Coordinates of C-alpha atoms and ligand atoms in Angstrom, one line a residue:
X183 CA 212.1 101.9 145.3
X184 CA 213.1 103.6 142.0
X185 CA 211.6 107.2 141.6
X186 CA 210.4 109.7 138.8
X187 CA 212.2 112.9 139.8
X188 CA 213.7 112.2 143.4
X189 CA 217.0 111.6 142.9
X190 CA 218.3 109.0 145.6
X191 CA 222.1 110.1 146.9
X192 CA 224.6 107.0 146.2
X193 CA 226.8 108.3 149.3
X194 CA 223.8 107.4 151.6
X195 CA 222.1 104.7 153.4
X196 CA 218.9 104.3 154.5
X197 CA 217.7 104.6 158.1
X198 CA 215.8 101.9 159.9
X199 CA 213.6 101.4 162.6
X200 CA 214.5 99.0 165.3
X201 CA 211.5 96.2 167.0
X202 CA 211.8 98.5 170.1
X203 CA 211.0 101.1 167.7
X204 CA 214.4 103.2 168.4
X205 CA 216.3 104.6 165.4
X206 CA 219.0 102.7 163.7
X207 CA 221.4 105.4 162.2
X208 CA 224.0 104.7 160.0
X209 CA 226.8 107.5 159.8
X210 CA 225.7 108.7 155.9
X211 CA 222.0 108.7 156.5
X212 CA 220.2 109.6 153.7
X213 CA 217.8 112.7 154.3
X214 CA 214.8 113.6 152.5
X215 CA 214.2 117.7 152.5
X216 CA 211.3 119.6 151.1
X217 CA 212.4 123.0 150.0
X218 CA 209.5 125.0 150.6
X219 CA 207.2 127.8 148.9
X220 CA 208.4 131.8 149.5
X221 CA 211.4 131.8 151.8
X222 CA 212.0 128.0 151.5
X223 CA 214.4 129.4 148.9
X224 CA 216.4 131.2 151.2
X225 CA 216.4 129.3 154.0
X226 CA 216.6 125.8 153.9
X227 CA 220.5 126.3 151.8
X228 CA 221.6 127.5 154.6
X229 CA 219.9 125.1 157.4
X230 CA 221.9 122.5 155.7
X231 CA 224.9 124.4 155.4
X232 CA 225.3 125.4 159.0
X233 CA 223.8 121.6 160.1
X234 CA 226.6 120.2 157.5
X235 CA 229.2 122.3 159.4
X236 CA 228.2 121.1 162.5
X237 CA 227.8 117.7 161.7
X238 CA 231.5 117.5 160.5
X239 CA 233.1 119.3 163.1
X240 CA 231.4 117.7 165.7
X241 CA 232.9 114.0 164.4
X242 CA 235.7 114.8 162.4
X243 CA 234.3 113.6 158.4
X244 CA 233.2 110.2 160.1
X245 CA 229.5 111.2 160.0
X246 CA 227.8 113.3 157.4
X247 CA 224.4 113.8 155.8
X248 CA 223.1 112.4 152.3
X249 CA 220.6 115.1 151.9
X250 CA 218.1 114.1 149.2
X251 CA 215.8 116.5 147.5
X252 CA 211.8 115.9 147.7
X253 CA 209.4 117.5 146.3
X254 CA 206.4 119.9 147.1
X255 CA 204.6 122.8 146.6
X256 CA 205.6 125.2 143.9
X257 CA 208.9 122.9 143.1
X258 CA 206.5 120.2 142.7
X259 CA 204.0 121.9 140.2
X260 CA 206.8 122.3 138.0
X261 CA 208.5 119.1 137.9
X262 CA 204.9 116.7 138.2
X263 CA 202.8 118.7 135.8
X264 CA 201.0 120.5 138.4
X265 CA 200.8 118.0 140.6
X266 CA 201.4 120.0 144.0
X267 CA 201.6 116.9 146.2
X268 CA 203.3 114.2 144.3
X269 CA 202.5 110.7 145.5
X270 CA 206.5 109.6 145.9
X271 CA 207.3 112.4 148.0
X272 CA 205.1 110.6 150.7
X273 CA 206.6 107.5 149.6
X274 CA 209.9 108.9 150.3
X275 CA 209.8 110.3 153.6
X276 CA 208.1 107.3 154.2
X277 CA 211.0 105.2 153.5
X278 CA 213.5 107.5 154.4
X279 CA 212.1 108.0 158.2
X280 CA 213.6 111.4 158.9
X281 CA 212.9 114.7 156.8
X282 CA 212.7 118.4 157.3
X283 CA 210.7 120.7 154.7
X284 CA 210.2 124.1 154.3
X285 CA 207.1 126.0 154.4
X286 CA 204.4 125.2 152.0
X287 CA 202.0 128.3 150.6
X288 CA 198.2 127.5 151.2
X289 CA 195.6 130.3 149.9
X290 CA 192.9 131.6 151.7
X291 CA 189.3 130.9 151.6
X292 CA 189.6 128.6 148.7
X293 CA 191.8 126.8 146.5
X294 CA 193.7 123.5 147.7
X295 CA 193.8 122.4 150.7
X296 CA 197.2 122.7 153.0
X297 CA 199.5 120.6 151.8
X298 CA 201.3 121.3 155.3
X299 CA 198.6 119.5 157.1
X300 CA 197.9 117.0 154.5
X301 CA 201.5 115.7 154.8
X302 CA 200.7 115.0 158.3
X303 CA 197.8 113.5 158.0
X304 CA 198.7 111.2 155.6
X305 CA 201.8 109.9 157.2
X306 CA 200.1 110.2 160.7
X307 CA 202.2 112.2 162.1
X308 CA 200.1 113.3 164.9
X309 CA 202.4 115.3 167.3
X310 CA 203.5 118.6 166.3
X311 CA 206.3 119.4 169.2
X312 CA 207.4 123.1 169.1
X313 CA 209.7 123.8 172.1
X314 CA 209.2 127.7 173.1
X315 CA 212.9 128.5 174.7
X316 CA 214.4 132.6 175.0
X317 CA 218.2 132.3 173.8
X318 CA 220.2 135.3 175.6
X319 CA 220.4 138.5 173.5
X320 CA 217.1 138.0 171.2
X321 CA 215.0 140.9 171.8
X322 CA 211.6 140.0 173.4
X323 CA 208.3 141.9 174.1
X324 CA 208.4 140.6 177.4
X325 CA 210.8 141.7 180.6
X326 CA 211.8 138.4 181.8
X327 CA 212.0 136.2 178.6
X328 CA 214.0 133.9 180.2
X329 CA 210.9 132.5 182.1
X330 CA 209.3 131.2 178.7
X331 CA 210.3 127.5 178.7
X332 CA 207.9 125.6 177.3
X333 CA 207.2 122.7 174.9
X334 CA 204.0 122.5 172.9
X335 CA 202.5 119.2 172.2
X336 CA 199.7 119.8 169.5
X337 CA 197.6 117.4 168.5
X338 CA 197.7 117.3 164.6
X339 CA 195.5 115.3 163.0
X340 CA 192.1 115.6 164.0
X341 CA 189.9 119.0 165.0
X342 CA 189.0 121.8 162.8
X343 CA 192.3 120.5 160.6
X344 CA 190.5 116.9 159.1
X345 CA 189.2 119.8 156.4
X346 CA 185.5 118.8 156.7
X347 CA 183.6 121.9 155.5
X348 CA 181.3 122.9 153.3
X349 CA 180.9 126.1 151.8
X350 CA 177.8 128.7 152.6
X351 CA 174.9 128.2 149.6
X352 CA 176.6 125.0 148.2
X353 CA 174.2 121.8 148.1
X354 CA 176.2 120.1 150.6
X355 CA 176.0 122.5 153.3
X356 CA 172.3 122.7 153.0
X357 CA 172.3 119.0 153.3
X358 CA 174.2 119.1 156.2
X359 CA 171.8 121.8 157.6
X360 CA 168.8 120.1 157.1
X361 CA 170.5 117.0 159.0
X362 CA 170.5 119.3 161.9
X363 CA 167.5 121.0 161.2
X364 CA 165.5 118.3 160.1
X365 CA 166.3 114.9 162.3
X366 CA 168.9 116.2 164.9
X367 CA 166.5 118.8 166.0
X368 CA 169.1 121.8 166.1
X369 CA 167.5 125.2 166.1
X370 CA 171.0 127.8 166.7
X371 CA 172.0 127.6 163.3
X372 CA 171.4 131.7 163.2
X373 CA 171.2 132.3 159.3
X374 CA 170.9 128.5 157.7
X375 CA 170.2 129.7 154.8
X376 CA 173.5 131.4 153.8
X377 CA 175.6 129.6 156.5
X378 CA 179.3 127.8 156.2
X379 CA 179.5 124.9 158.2
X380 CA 182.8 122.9 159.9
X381 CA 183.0 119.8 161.6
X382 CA 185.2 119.1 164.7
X383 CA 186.4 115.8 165.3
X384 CA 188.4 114.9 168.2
X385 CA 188.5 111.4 169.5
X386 CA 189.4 109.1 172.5
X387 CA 192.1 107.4 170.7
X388 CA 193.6 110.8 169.3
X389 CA 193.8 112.5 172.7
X390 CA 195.4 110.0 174.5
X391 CA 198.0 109.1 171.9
X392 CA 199.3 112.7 172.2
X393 CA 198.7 113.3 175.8
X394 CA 200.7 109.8 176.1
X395 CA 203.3 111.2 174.5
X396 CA 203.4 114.6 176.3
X397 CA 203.5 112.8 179.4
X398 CA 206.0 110.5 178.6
X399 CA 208.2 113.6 177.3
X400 CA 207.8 115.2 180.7
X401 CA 209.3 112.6 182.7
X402 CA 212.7 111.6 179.9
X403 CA 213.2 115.7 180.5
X404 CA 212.6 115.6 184.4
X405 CA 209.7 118.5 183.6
X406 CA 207.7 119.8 186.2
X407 CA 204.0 119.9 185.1
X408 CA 201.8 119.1 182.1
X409 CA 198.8 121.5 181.3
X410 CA 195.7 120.2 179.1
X411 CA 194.8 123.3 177.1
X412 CA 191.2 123.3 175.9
X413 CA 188.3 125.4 175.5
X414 CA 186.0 122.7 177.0
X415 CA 183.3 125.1 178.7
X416 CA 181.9 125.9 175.4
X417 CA 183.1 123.2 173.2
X418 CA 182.3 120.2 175.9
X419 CA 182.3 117.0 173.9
X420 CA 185.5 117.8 172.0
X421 CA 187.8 120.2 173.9
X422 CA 185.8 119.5 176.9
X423 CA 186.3 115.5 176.3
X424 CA 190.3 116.7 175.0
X425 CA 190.6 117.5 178.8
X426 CA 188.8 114.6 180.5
X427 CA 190.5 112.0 178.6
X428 CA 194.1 113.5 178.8
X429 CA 193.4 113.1 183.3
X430 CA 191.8 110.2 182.6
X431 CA 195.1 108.6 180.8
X432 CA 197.4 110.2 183.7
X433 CA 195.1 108.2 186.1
X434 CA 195.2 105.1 184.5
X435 CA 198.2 104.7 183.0
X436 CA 200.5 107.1 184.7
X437 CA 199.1 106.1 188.3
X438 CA 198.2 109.7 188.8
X439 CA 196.1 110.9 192.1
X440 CA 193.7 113.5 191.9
X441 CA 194.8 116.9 194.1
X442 CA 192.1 117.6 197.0
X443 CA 189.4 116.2 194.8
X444 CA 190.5 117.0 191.4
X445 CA 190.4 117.8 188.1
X446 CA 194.3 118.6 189.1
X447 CA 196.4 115.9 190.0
X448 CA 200.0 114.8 190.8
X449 CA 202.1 111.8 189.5
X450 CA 205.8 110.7 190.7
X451 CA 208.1 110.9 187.8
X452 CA 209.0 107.1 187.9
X453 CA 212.8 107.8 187.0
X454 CA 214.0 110.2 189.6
X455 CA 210.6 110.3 192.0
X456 CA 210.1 113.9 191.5
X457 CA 206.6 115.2 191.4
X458 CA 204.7 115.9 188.6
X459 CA 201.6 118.2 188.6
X460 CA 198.9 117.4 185.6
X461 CA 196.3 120.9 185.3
X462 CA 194.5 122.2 182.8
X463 CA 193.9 125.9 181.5
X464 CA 191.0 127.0 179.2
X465 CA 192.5 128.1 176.5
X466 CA 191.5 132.1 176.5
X467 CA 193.1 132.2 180.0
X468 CA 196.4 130.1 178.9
X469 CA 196.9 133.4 176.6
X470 CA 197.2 135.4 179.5
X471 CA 198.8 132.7 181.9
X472 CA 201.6 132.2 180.0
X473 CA 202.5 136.2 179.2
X474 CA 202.1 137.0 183.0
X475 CA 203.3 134.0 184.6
X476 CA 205.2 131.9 181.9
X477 CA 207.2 130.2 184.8
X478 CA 204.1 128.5 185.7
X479 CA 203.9 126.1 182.7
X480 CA 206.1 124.0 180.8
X481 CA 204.9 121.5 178.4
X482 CA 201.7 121.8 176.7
X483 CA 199.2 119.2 175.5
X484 CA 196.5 120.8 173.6
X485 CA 194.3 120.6 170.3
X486 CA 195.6 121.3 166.6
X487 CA 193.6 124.9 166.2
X488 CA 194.9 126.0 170.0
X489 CA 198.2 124.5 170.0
X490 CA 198.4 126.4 165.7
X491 CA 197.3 129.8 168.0
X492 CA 199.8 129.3 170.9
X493 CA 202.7 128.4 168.9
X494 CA 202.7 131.5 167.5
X495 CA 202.1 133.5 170.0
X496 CA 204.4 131.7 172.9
X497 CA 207.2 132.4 169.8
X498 CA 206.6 135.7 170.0
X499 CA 207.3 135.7 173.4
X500 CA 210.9 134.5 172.9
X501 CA 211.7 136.5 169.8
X502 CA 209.6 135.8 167.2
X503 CA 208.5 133.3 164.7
X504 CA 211.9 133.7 162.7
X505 CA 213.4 131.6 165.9
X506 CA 210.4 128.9 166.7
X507 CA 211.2 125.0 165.3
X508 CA 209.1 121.6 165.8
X509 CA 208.6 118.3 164.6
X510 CA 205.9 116.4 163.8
X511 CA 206.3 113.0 164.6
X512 CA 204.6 109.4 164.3
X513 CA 205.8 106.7 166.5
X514 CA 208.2 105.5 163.5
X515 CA 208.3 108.7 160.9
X516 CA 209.6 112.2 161.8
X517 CA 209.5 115.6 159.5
X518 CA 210.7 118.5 160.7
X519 CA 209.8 121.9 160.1
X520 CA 209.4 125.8 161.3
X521 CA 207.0 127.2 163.1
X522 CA 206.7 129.9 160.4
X523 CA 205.5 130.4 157.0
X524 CA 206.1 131.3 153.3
X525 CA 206.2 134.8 154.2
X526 CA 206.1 135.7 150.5
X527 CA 206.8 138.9 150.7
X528 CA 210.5 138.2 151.7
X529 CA 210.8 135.6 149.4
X530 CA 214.2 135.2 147.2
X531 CA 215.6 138.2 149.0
X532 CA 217.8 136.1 151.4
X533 CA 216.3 138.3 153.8
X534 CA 214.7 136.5 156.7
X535 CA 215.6 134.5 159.7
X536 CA 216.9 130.9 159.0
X537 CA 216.7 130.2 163.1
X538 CA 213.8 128.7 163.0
X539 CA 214.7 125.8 160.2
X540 CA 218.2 125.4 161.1
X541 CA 216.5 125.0 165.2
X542 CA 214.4 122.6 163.4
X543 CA 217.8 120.8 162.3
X544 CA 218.8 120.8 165.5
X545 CA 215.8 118.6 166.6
X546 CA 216.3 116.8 164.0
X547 CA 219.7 115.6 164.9
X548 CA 218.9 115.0 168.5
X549 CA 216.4 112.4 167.1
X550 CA 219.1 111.1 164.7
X551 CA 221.0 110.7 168.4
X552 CA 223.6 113.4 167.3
X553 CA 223.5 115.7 170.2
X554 CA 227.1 116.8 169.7
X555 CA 226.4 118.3 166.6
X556 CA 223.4 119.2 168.2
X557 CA 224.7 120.9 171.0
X558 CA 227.2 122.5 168.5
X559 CA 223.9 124.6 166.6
X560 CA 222.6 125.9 169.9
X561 CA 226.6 127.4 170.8
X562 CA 226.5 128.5 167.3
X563 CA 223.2 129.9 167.3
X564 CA 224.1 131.3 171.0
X565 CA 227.6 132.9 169.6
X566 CA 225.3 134.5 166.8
X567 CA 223.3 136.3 168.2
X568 CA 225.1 137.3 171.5
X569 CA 228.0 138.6 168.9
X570 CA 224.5 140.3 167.7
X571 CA 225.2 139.6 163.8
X572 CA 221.1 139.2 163.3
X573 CA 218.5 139.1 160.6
X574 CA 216.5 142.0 160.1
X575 CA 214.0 140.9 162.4
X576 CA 216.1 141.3 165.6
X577 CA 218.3 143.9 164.2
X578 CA 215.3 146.5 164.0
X579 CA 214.8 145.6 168.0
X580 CA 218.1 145.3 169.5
X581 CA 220.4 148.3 169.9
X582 CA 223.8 148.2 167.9
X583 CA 223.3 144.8 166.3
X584 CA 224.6 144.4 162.5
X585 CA 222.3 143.3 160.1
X586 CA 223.4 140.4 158.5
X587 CA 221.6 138.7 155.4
X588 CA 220.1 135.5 155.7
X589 CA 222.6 133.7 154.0
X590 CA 225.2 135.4 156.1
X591 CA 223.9 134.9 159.2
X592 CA 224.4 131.1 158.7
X593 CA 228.1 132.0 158.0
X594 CA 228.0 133.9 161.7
X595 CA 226.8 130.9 163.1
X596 CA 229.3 128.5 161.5
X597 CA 232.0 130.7 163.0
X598 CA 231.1 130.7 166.2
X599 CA 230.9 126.8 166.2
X600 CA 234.5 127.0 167.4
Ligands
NDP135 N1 204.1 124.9 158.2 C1 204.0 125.7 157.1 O1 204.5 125.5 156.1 C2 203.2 127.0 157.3 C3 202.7 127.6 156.2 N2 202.0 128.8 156.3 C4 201.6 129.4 155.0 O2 202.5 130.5 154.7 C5 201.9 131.5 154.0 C6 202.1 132.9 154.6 O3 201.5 132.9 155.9 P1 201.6 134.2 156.8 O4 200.3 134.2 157.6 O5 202.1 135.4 156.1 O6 202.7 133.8 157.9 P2 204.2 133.7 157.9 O7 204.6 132.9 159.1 O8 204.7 133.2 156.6 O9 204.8 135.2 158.0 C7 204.2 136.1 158.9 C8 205.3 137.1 159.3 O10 206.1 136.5 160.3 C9 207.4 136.9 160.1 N3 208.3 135.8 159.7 C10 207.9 134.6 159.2 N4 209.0 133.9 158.9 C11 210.1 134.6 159.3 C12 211.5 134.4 159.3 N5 212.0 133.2 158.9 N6 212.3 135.4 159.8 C13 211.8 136.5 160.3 N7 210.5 136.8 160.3 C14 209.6 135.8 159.8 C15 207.4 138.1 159.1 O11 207.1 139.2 159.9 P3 207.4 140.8 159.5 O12 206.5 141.1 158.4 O13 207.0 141.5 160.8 O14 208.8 140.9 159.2 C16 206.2 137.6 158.3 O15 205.6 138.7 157.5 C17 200.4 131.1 154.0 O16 200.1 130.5 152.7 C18 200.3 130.1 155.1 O17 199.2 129.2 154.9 C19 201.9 129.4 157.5 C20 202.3 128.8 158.6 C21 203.0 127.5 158.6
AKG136 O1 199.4 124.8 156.5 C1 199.4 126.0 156.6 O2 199.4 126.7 155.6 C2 199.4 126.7 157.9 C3 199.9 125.7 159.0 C4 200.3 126.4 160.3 O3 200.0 127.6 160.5 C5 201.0 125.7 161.3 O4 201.1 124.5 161.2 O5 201.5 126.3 162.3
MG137 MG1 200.7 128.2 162.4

């Protein structure tokens, strides 16, 4: 497909998606990257730097990356005549299969609407995974970071996040009131005459797919438990349904067994016959749980507006958000992308901590099937900090550490790729 402004690398070739749906990647794949608003600037340079670096060293010039620039955002505006969200940018990482971005600004309490979450819902990309691991050396609020090992499977496209709102005093919020008002026979709507309203939709079909796929990631990593988190006592026919549909898909198609009774129950992972326990938390206790007994859990199924709350905080856990990657995934189409955001007020300073993109890279390549030069980020990353050349973030925490620049700490990293 020819393009306006994307400009298609002729080194490169395109990736493809086998009938068994698993990746076929040629050794020059061609890689679609958003920038990204604020810090995007600063970071995603050197996320490809240090994932170039470890690309070729780990096979020698015979594979490499065609990165291909797409647009977004600020970057966008500029080059589409404001258009923040240009049509072949979807197109793109459509085609193109893999991606990673940068963060995307979105204003508060008005304006337009995420373009973060609008990427994923319109290419469907309804798991956001964001893995939670301490690396040794990172300062950490906590005493035993090394017992926060977990994996976050939010759900993201439906809940809170589908963007159905309407705003307090607007004609379509009082028509929405009335509705409730008027032929639903709702009478807790406090103030209806000044009043916002949201709606939360979270299906069947939308649970399952994700708890499907959290399951299904427990047993290829040999994990111990899965834990539903939902607040399901006050929201019962969403978060409450969130919970009863993700047992009721262990049951039925994972041959789960309810523990003395249930909710609780236990499965066999089918590839090495080792238990696994399926539980669920509400989700003001998980915030606790997994502070004072992090050992206790390790990968997460939960809504969008939880699992957006958790990721955050679990990162905090381990370091911070400057260290915290994920993916969001479809079953064919993959984008990449930190935890984090624009941070603005760090932006252009090559300032902040790149971990968290170039850890993003490093999913990326383990989905490309490049865990060598996979492997080779985490030693780098590893070398990095326990050499404790930071970013300002963990330099203010750790004692004796040298603060390095953003751009420089990718240079640490290279070096200690061997
Ligand atoms: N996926 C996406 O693209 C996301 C986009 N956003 C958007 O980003 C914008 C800013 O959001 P905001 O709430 O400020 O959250 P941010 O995540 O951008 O930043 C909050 C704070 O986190 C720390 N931080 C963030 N990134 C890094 C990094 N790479 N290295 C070190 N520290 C880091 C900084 O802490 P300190 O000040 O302590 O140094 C920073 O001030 C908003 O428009 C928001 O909507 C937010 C989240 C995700
Ligand atoms: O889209 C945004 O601006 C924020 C998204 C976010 O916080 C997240 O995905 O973790
Ligand atoms: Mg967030």
């Amino acid at each position: 497909m020819a393009y306006q402004h994307i400009q298609i690398p002729t080194s490169g070739e395109k990736i493809k998606v086998n009938q068994d749906m698993s990746l076929d990647v040629p050794d020059h794949p061609i890689i679609p990257f958003i920038e990204g608003d604020g810090i995007g600037v600063d970071i995603t340079p050197v996320m490809k730097d240090v994932t170039d670096a470890a690309v070729a060293k780990a096979y020698g010039g015979r594979k490499k990356i065609a990165w291909m620039e797409v647009y977004c955002g600020e970057k966008a505006a500029d080059k589409y005549e404001g258009d923040w969200f240009p049509a072949e940018t979807l197109e793109a990482i459509k085609e193109y299969i893999v991606g990673i971005k940068g963060p995307l600004t979105t204003p508060v309490g008005g304006g337009f609407r995420s373009l973060n979450v609008a990427l994923r819902q319109e290419m469907d990309l309804y798991v956001c995974q964001r893995p939670v691991r301490w690396f040794t050396g990172v300062p950490s609020p906590v005493k035993e970071p090394d017992k926060t090992n977990m994996v976050i499977f939010r759900e993201n496209s439906e809940d809170i996040y589908a963007g159905i709102e309407y705003k307090a005093g607007t004609p379509e919020a009082s028509k929405v009131i009335d509705f409730l008002t008027g032929e639903m026979g709702v009478t807790k709507i406090r103030f209806p005459e000044n009043c916002g309203i949201g709606i939360k939709p979270v299906s069947e079909e939308g649970t399952k797919r994700l708890v499907r796929k959290a399951i299904q990631y427990t047993i290829d990593q040999d994990l111990p438990s899965l834990t539903l988190v939902h607040k399901g006592n006050i929201m019962k026919f969403t978060e409450g349904a969130f919970c009863d549909w993700g047992y009721e898909l262990a049951r039925e198609e994972f041959g789960a067994q309810p523990i003395d009774g249930g909710p609780w129950c236990s499965m066999k992972n089918p590839n090495t016959g080792k238990e696994i326990i399926v539980k669920d938390v509400i989700a003001d206790a998980m915030l606790q749980q997994v502070l004072l007994r992090p050992a206790e859990y390790s990968v997460i199924a939960t809504l969008n507006l939880n699992g957006d709350y958790l990721s955050d905080a679990l990162a905090a856990q381990v370091g911070g958000i400057g260290i915290a990657p994920g993916a969001n995934l479809s079953d064919e189409v993959a984008l990449f992308e930190a935890t984090h955001g624009t941070a603005p007020k760090y932006a252009g300073q090559d300032k902040v901590n790149p971990g968290s993109l170039i850890l993003s890279a490093e999913m990326m390549l383990r989905h490309l099937g490049w865990g060598e030069a996979a492997d080779l980020i985490v030693k780098a990353m590893e070398g990095a900090i326990g050499a404790k050349t930071v970013t300002y973030d963990f330099e203010r925490l750790m004692d004796d550490a040298e603060l390095k620049s953003c751009s420089e700490f990718g240079a640490e990293m290279i070096k200690h790729m061997g």
